Tab-separated table of C-alpha atoms and ligand atoms in Angstrom:
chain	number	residue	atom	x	y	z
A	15	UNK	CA	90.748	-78.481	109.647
A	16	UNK	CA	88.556	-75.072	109.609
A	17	UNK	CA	89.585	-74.853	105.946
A	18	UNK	CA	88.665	-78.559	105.374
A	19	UNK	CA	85.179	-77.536	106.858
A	20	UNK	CA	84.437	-74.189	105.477
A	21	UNK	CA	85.059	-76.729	102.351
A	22	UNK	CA	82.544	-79.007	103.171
A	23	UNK	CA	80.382	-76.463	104.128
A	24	UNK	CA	80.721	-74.532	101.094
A	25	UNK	CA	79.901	-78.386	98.920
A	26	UNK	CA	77.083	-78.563	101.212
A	27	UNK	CA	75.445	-74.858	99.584
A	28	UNK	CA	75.652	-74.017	103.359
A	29	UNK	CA	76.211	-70.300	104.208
A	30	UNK	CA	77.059	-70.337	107.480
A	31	UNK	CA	80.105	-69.301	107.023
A	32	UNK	CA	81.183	-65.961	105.730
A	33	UNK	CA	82.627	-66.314	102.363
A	34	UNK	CA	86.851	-67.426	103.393
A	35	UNK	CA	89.274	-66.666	100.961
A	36	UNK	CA	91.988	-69.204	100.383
A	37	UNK	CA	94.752	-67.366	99.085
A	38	UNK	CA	95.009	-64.996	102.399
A	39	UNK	CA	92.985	-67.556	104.361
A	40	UNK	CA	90.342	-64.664	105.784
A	41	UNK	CA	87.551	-64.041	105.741
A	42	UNK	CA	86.099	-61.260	103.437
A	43	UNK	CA	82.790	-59.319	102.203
A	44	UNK	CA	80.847	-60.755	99.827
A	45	UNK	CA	77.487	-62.187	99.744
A	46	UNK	CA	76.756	-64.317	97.077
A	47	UNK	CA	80.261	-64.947	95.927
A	48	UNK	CA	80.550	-67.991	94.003
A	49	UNK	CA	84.335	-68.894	94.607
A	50	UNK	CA	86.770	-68.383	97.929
A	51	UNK	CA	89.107	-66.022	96.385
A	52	UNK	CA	88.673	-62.328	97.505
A	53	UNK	CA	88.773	-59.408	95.377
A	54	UNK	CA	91.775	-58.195	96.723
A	55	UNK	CA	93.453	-61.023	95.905
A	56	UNK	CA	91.797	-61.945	92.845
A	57	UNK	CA	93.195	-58.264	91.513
A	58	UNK	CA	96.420	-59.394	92.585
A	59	UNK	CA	96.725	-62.255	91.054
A	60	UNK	CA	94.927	-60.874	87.575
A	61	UNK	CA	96.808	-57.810	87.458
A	62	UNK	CA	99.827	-58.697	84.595
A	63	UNK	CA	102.345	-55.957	84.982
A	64	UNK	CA	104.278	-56.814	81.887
A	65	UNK	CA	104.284	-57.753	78.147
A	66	UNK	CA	104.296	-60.668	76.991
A	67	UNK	CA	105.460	-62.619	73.933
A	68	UNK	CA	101.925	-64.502	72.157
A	69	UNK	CA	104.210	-67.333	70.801
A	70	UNK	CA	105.725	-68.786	74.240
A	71	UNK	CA	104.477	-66.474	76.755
A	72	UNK	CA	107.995	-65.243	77.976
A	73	UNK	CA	108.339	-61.435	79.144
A	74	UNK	CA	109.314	-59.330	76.704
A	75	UNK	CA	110.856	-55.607	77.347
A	76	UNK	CA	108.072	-52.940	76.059
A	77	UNK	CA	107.364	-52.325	72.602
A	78	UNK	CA	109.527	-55.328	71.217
A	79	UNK	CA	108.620	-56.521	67.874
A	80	UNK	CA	107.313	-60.175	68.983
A	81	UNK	CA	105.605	-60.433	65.347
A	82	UNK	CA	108.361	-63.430	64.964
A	83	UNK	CA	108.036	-64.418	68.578
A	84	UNK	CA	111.071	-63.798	70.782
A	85	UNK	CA	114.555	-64.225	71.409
A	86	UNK	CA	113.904	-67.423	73.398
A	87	UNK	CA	111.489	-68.760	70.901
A	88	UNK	CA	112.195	-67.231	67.790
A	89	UNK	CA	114.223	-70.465	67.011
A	90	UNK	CA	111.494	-73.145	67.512
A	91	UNK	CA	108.662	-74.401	66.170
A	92	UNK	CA	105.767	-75.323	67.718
A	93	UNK	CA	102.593	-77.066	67.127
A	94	UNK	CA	100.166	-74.508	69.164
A	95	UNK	CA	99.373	-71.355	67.449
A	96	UNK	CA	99.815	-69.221	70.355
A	97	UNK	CA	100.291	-69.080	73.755
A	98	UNK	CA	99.010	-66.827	76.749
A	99	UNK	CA	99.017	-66.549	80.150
A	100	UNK	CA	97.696	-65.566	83.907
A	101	UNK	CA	100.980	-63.739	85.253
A	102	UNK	CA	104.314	-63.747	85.832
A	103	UNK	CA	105.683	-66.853	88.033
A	104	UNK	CA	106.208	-64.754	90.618
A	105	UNK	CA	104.458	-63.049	93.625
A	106	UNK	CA	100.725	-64.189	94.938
A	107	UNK	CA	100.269	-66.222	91.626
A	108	UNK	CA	103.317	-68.091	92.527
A	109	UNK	CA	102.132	-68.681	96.229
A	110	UNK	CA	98.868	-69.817	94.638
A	111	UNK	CA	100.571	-72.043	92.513
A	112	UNK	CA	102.457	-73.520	95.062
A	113	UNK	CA	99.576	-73.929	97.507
A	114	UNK	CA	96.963	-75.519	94.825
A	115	UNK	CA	99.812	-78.157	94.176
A	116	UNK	CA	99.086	-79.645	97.856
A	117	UNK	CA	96.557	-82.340	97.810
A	118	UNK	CA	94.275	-79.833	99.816
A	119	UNK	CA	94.229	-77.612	96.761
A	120	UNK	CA	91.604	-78.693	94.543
A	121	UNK	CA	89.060	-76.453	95.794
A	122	UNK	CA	91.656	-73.381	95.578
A	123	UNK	CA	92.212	-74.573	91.925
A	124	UNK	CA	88.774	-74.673	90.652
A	125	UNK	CA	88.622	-70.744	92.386
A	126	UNK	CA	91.252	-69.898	90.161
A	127	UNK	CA	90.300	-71.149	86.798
A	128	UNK	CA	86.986	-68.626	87.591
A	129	UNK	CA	89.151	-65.742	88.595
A	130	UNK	CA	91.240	-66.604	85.287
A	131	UNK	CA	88.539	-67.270	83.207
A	132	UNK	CA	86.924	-63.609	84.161
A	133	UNK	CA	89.983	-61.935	83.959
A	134	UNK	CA	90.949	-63.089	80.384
A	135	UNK	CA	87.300	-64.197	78.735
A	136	UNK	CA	88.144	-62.095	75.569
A	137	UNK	CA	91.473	-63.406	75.015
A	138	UNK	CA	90.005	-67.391	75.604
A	139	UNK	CA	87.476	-66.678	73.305
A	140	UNK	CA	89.633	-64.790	70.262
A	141	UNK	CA	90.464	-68.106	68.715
A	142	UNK	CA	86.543	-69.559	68.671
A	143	UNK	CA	87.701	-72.228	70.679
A	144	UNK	CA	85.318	-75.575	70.869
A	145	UNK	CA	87.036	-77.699	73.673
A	146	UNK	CA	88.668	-77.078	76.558
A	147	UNK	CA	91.881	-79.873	77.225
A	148	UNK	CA	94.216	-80.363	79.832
A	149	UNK	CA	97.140	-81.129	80.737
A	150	UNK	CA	97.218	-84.550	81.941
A	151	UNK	CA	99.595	-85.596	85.010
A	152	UNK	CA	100.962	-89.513	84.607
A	153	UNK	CA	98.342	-91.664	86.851
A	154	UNK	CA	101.244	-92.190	89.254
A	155	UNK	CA	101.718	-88.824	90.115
A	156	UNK	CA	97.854	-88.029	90.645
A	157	UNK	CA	97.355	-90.585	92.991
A	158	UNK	CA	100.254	-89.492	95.091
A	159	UNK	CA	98.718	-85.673	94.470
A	160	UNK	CA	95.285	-86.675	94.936
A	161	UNK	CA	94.175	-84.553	91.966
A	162	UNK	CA	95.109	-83.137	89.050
A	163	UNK	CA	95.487	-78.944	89.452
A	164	UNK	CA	95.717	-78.196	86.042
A	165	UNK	CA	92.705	-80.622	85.349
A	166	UNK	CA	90.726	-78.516	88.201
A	167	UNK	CA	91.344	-75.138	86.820
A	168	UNK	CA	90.676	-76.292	83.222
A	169	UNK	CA	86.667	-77.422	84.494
A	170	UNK	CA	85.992	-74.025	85.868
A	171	UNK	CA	87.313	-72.155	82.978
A	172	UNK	CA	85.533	-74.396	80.473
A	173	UNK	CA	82.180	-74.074	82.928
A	174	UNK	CA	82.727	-70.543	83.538
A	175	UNK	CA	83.099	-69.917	79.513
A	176	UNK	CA	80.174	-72.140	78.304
A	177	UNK	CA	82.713	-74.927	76.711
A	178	UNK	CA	82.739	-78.425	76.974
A	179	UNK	CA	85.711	-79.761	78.650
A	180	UNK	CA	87.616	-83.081	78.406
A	181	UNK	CA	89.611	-84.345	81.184
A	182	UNK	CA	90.489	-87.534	79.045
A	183	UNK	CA	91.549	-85.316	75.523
A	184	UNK	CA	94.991	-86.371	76.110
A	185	UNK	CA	96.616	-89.257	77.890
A	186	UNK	CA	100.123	-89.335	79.927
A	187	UNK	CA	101.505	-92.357	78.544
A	188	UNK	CA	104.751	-92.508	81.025
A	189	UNK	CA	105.844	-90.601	84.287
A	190	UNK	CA	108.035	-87.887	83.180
A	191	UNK	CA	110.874	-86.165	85.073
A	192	UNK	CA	110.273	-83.102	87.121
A	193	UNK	CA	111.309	-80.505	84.588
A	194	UNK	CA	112.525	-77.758	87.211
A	195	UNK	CA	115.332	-79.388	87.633
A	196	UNK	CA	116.769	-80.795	84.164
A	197	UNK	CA	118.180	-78.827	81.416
A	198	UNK	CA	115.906	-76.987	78.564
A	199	UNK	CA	117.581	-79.531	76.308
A	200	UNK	CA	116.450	-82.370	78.024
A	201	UNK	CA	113.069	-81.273	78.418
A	202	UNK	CA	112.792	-81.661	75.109
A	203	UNK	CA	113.902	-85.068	74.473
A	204	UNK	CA	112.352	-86.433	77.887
A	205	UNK	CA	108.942	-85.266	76.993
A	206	UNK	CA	108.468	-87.028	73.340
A	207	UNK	CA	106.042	-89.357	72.963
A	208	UNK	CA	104.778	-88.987	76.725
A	209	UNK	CA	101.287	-88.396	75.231
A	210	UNK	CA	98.641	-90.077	73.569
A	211	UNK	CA	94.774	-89.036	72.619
A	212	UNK	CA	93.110	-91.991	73.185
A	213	UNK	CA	89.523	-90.983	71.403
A	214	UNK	CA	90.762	-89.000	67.951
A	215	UNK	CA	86.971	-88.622	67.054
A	216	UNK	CA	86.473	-86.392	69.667
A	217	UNK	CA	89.055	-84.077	68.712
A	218	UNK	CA	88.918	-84.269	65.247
A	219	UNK	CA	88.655	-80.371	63.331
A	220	UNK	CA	87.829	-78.871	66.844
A	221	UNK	CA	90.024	-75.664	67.869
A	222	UNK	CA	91.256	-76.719	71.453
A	223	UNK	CA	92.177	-74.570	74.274
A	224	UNK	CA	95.565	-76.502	76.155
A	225	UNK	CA	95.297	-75.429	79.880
A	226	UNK	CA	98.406	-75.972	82.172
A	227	UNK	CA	99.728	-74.239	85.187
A	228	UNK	CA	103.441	-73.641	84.395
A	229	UNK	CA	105.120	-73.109	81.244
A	230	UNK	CA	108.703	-73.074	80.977
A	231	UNK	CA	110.407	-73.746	78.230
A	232	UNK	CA	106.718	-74.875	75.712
A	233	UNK	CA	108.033	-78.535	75.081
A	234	UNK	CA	104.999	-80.159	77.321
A	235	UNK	CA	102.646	-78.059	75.471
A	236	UNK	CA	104.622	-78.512	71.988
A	237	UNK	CA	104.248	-82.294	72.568
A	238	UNK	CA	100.623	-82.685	73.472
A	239	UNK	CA	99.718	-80.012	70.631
A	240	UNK	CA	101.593	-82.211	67.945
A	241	UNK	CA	99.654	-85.265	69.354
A	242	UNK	CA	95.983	-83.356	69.360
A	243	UNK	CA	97.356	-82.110	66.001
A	244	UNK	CA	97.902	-85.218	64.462
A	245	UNK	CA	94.464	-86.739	65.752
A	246	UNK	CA	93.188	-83.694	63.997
A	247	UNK	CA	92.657	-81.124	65.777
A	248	UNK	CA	92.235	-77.847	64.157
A	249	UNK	CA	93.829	-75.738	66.498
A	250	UNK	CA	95.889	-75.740	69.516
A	251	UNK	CA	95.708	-72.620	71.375
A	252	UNK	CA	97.807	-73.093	74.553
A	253	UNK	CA	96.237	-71.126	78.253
A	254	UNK	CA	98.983	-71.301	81.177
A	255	UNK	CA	98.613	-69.833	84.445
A	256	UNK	CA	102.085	-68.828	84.422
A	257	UNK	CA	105.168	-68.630	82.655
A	258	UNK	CA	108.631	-69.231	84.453
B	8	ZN	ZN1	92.386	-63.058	99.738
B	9	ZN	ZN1	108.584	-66.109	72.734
């Protein structure tokens, strides 16, 4: 309830409150800050402790040649042209995550995609990117959700880096499984043809920025690159807050 009206308060542009962070849910110094996650947390969260593959985002061991990607991905092809991410699944970015998933997370969610978007503006930016996309969640789901997270995050990086961003880029055609608990093998056949981009025009020869929370295996992200691909899109880059 205090959360849901430091919230409201917050909407309201009243500063009653001290600014409340909602990852550690206190309170914390600092006037004028324009999101509720504190800098201890935000460091946290931003502070990526490992290398990382740029094909499918997996860990890699230092100073392992991932010119050809690596051993997970080496083997497959995908329609992005590269692939970063936030962190690790693991830790405080996993809690936040987890906690942005709730229905009460939107406001957490849009905090994050300005944390991320600070933290990484050079690397969201290498690619001359035109349009922010994300992720879409099948209708059903959102309704039972409330929201969509990775739509949230998306519209505060895209705001926070000066790009347009388009909730409706890509369309979930069917509900899909929940790929945690299904084999990599069937990710990949139960995710074809789940999307659609219902306006081609507005994609068409733009270089896109894909924004999800989770990647796992790259087949979500494979399939709704092919699709903004073959509307004609330029150029998939795919953004993902973490990798698991
Ligand atoms: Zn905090
Ligand atoms: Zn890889």
């Amino acid at each position: 309830m205090l959360h849901t009206l430091r919230d409201l308060a917050r909407q309201a542009g009243c500063w009653v409150y001290p600014p409340f962070c909602f990852v550690c849910e206190r309170d914390y110094d600092g006037t004028g800050a324009d999101h509720s996650i504190c800098p201890d947390c935000s460091r946290e969260i931003t502070t990526e402790l490992h290398e990382t593959c740029p094909r499918c985002t997996s860990t890699v061991g230092p100073h392992t040649d991932v010119s050809e990607g690596c051993s997970r991905c080496h083997e497959r092809t995908f329609h992005f042209s590269s692939a970063f991410r936030l962190g690790e699944y693991a830790g405080k970015l996993h809690d936040v995550i987890l906690k942005m998933k709730r229905a009460t997370g939107e406001s957490l969610a849009e905090s994050l995609g300005f944390v991320w978007a600070e933290a990484q503006r050079e690397r969201f930016l290498r690619d001359k990117p035109q349009l922010i996309v994300p992720i879409p969640l099948h209708w059903h789901r959102r309704i039972s959700r409330g929201y969509n997270q990775s739509a949230a995050v998306a519209a505060s990086v895209a705001s926070s880096l000066g790009l347009p961003c388009m909730f409706r880029g890509l369309q979930r055609m069917r509900p899909t499984p929940h790929q945690t608990h299904q084999t990599a093998t069937a990710r990949w056949e139960n995710i074809r043809g789940a999307f659609r981009v219902p306006q081609p025009n507005a994609v068409r020869g733009l270089r896109v920025v894909l924004i999800d929370d989770v990647l796992t295996t790259g087949a979500t992200c494979h399939e709704a690159s092919r699709e903004l691909i073959a509307a004609g899109a330029a150029q998939v880059t795919v953004a993902v807050l973490a990798h698991r």
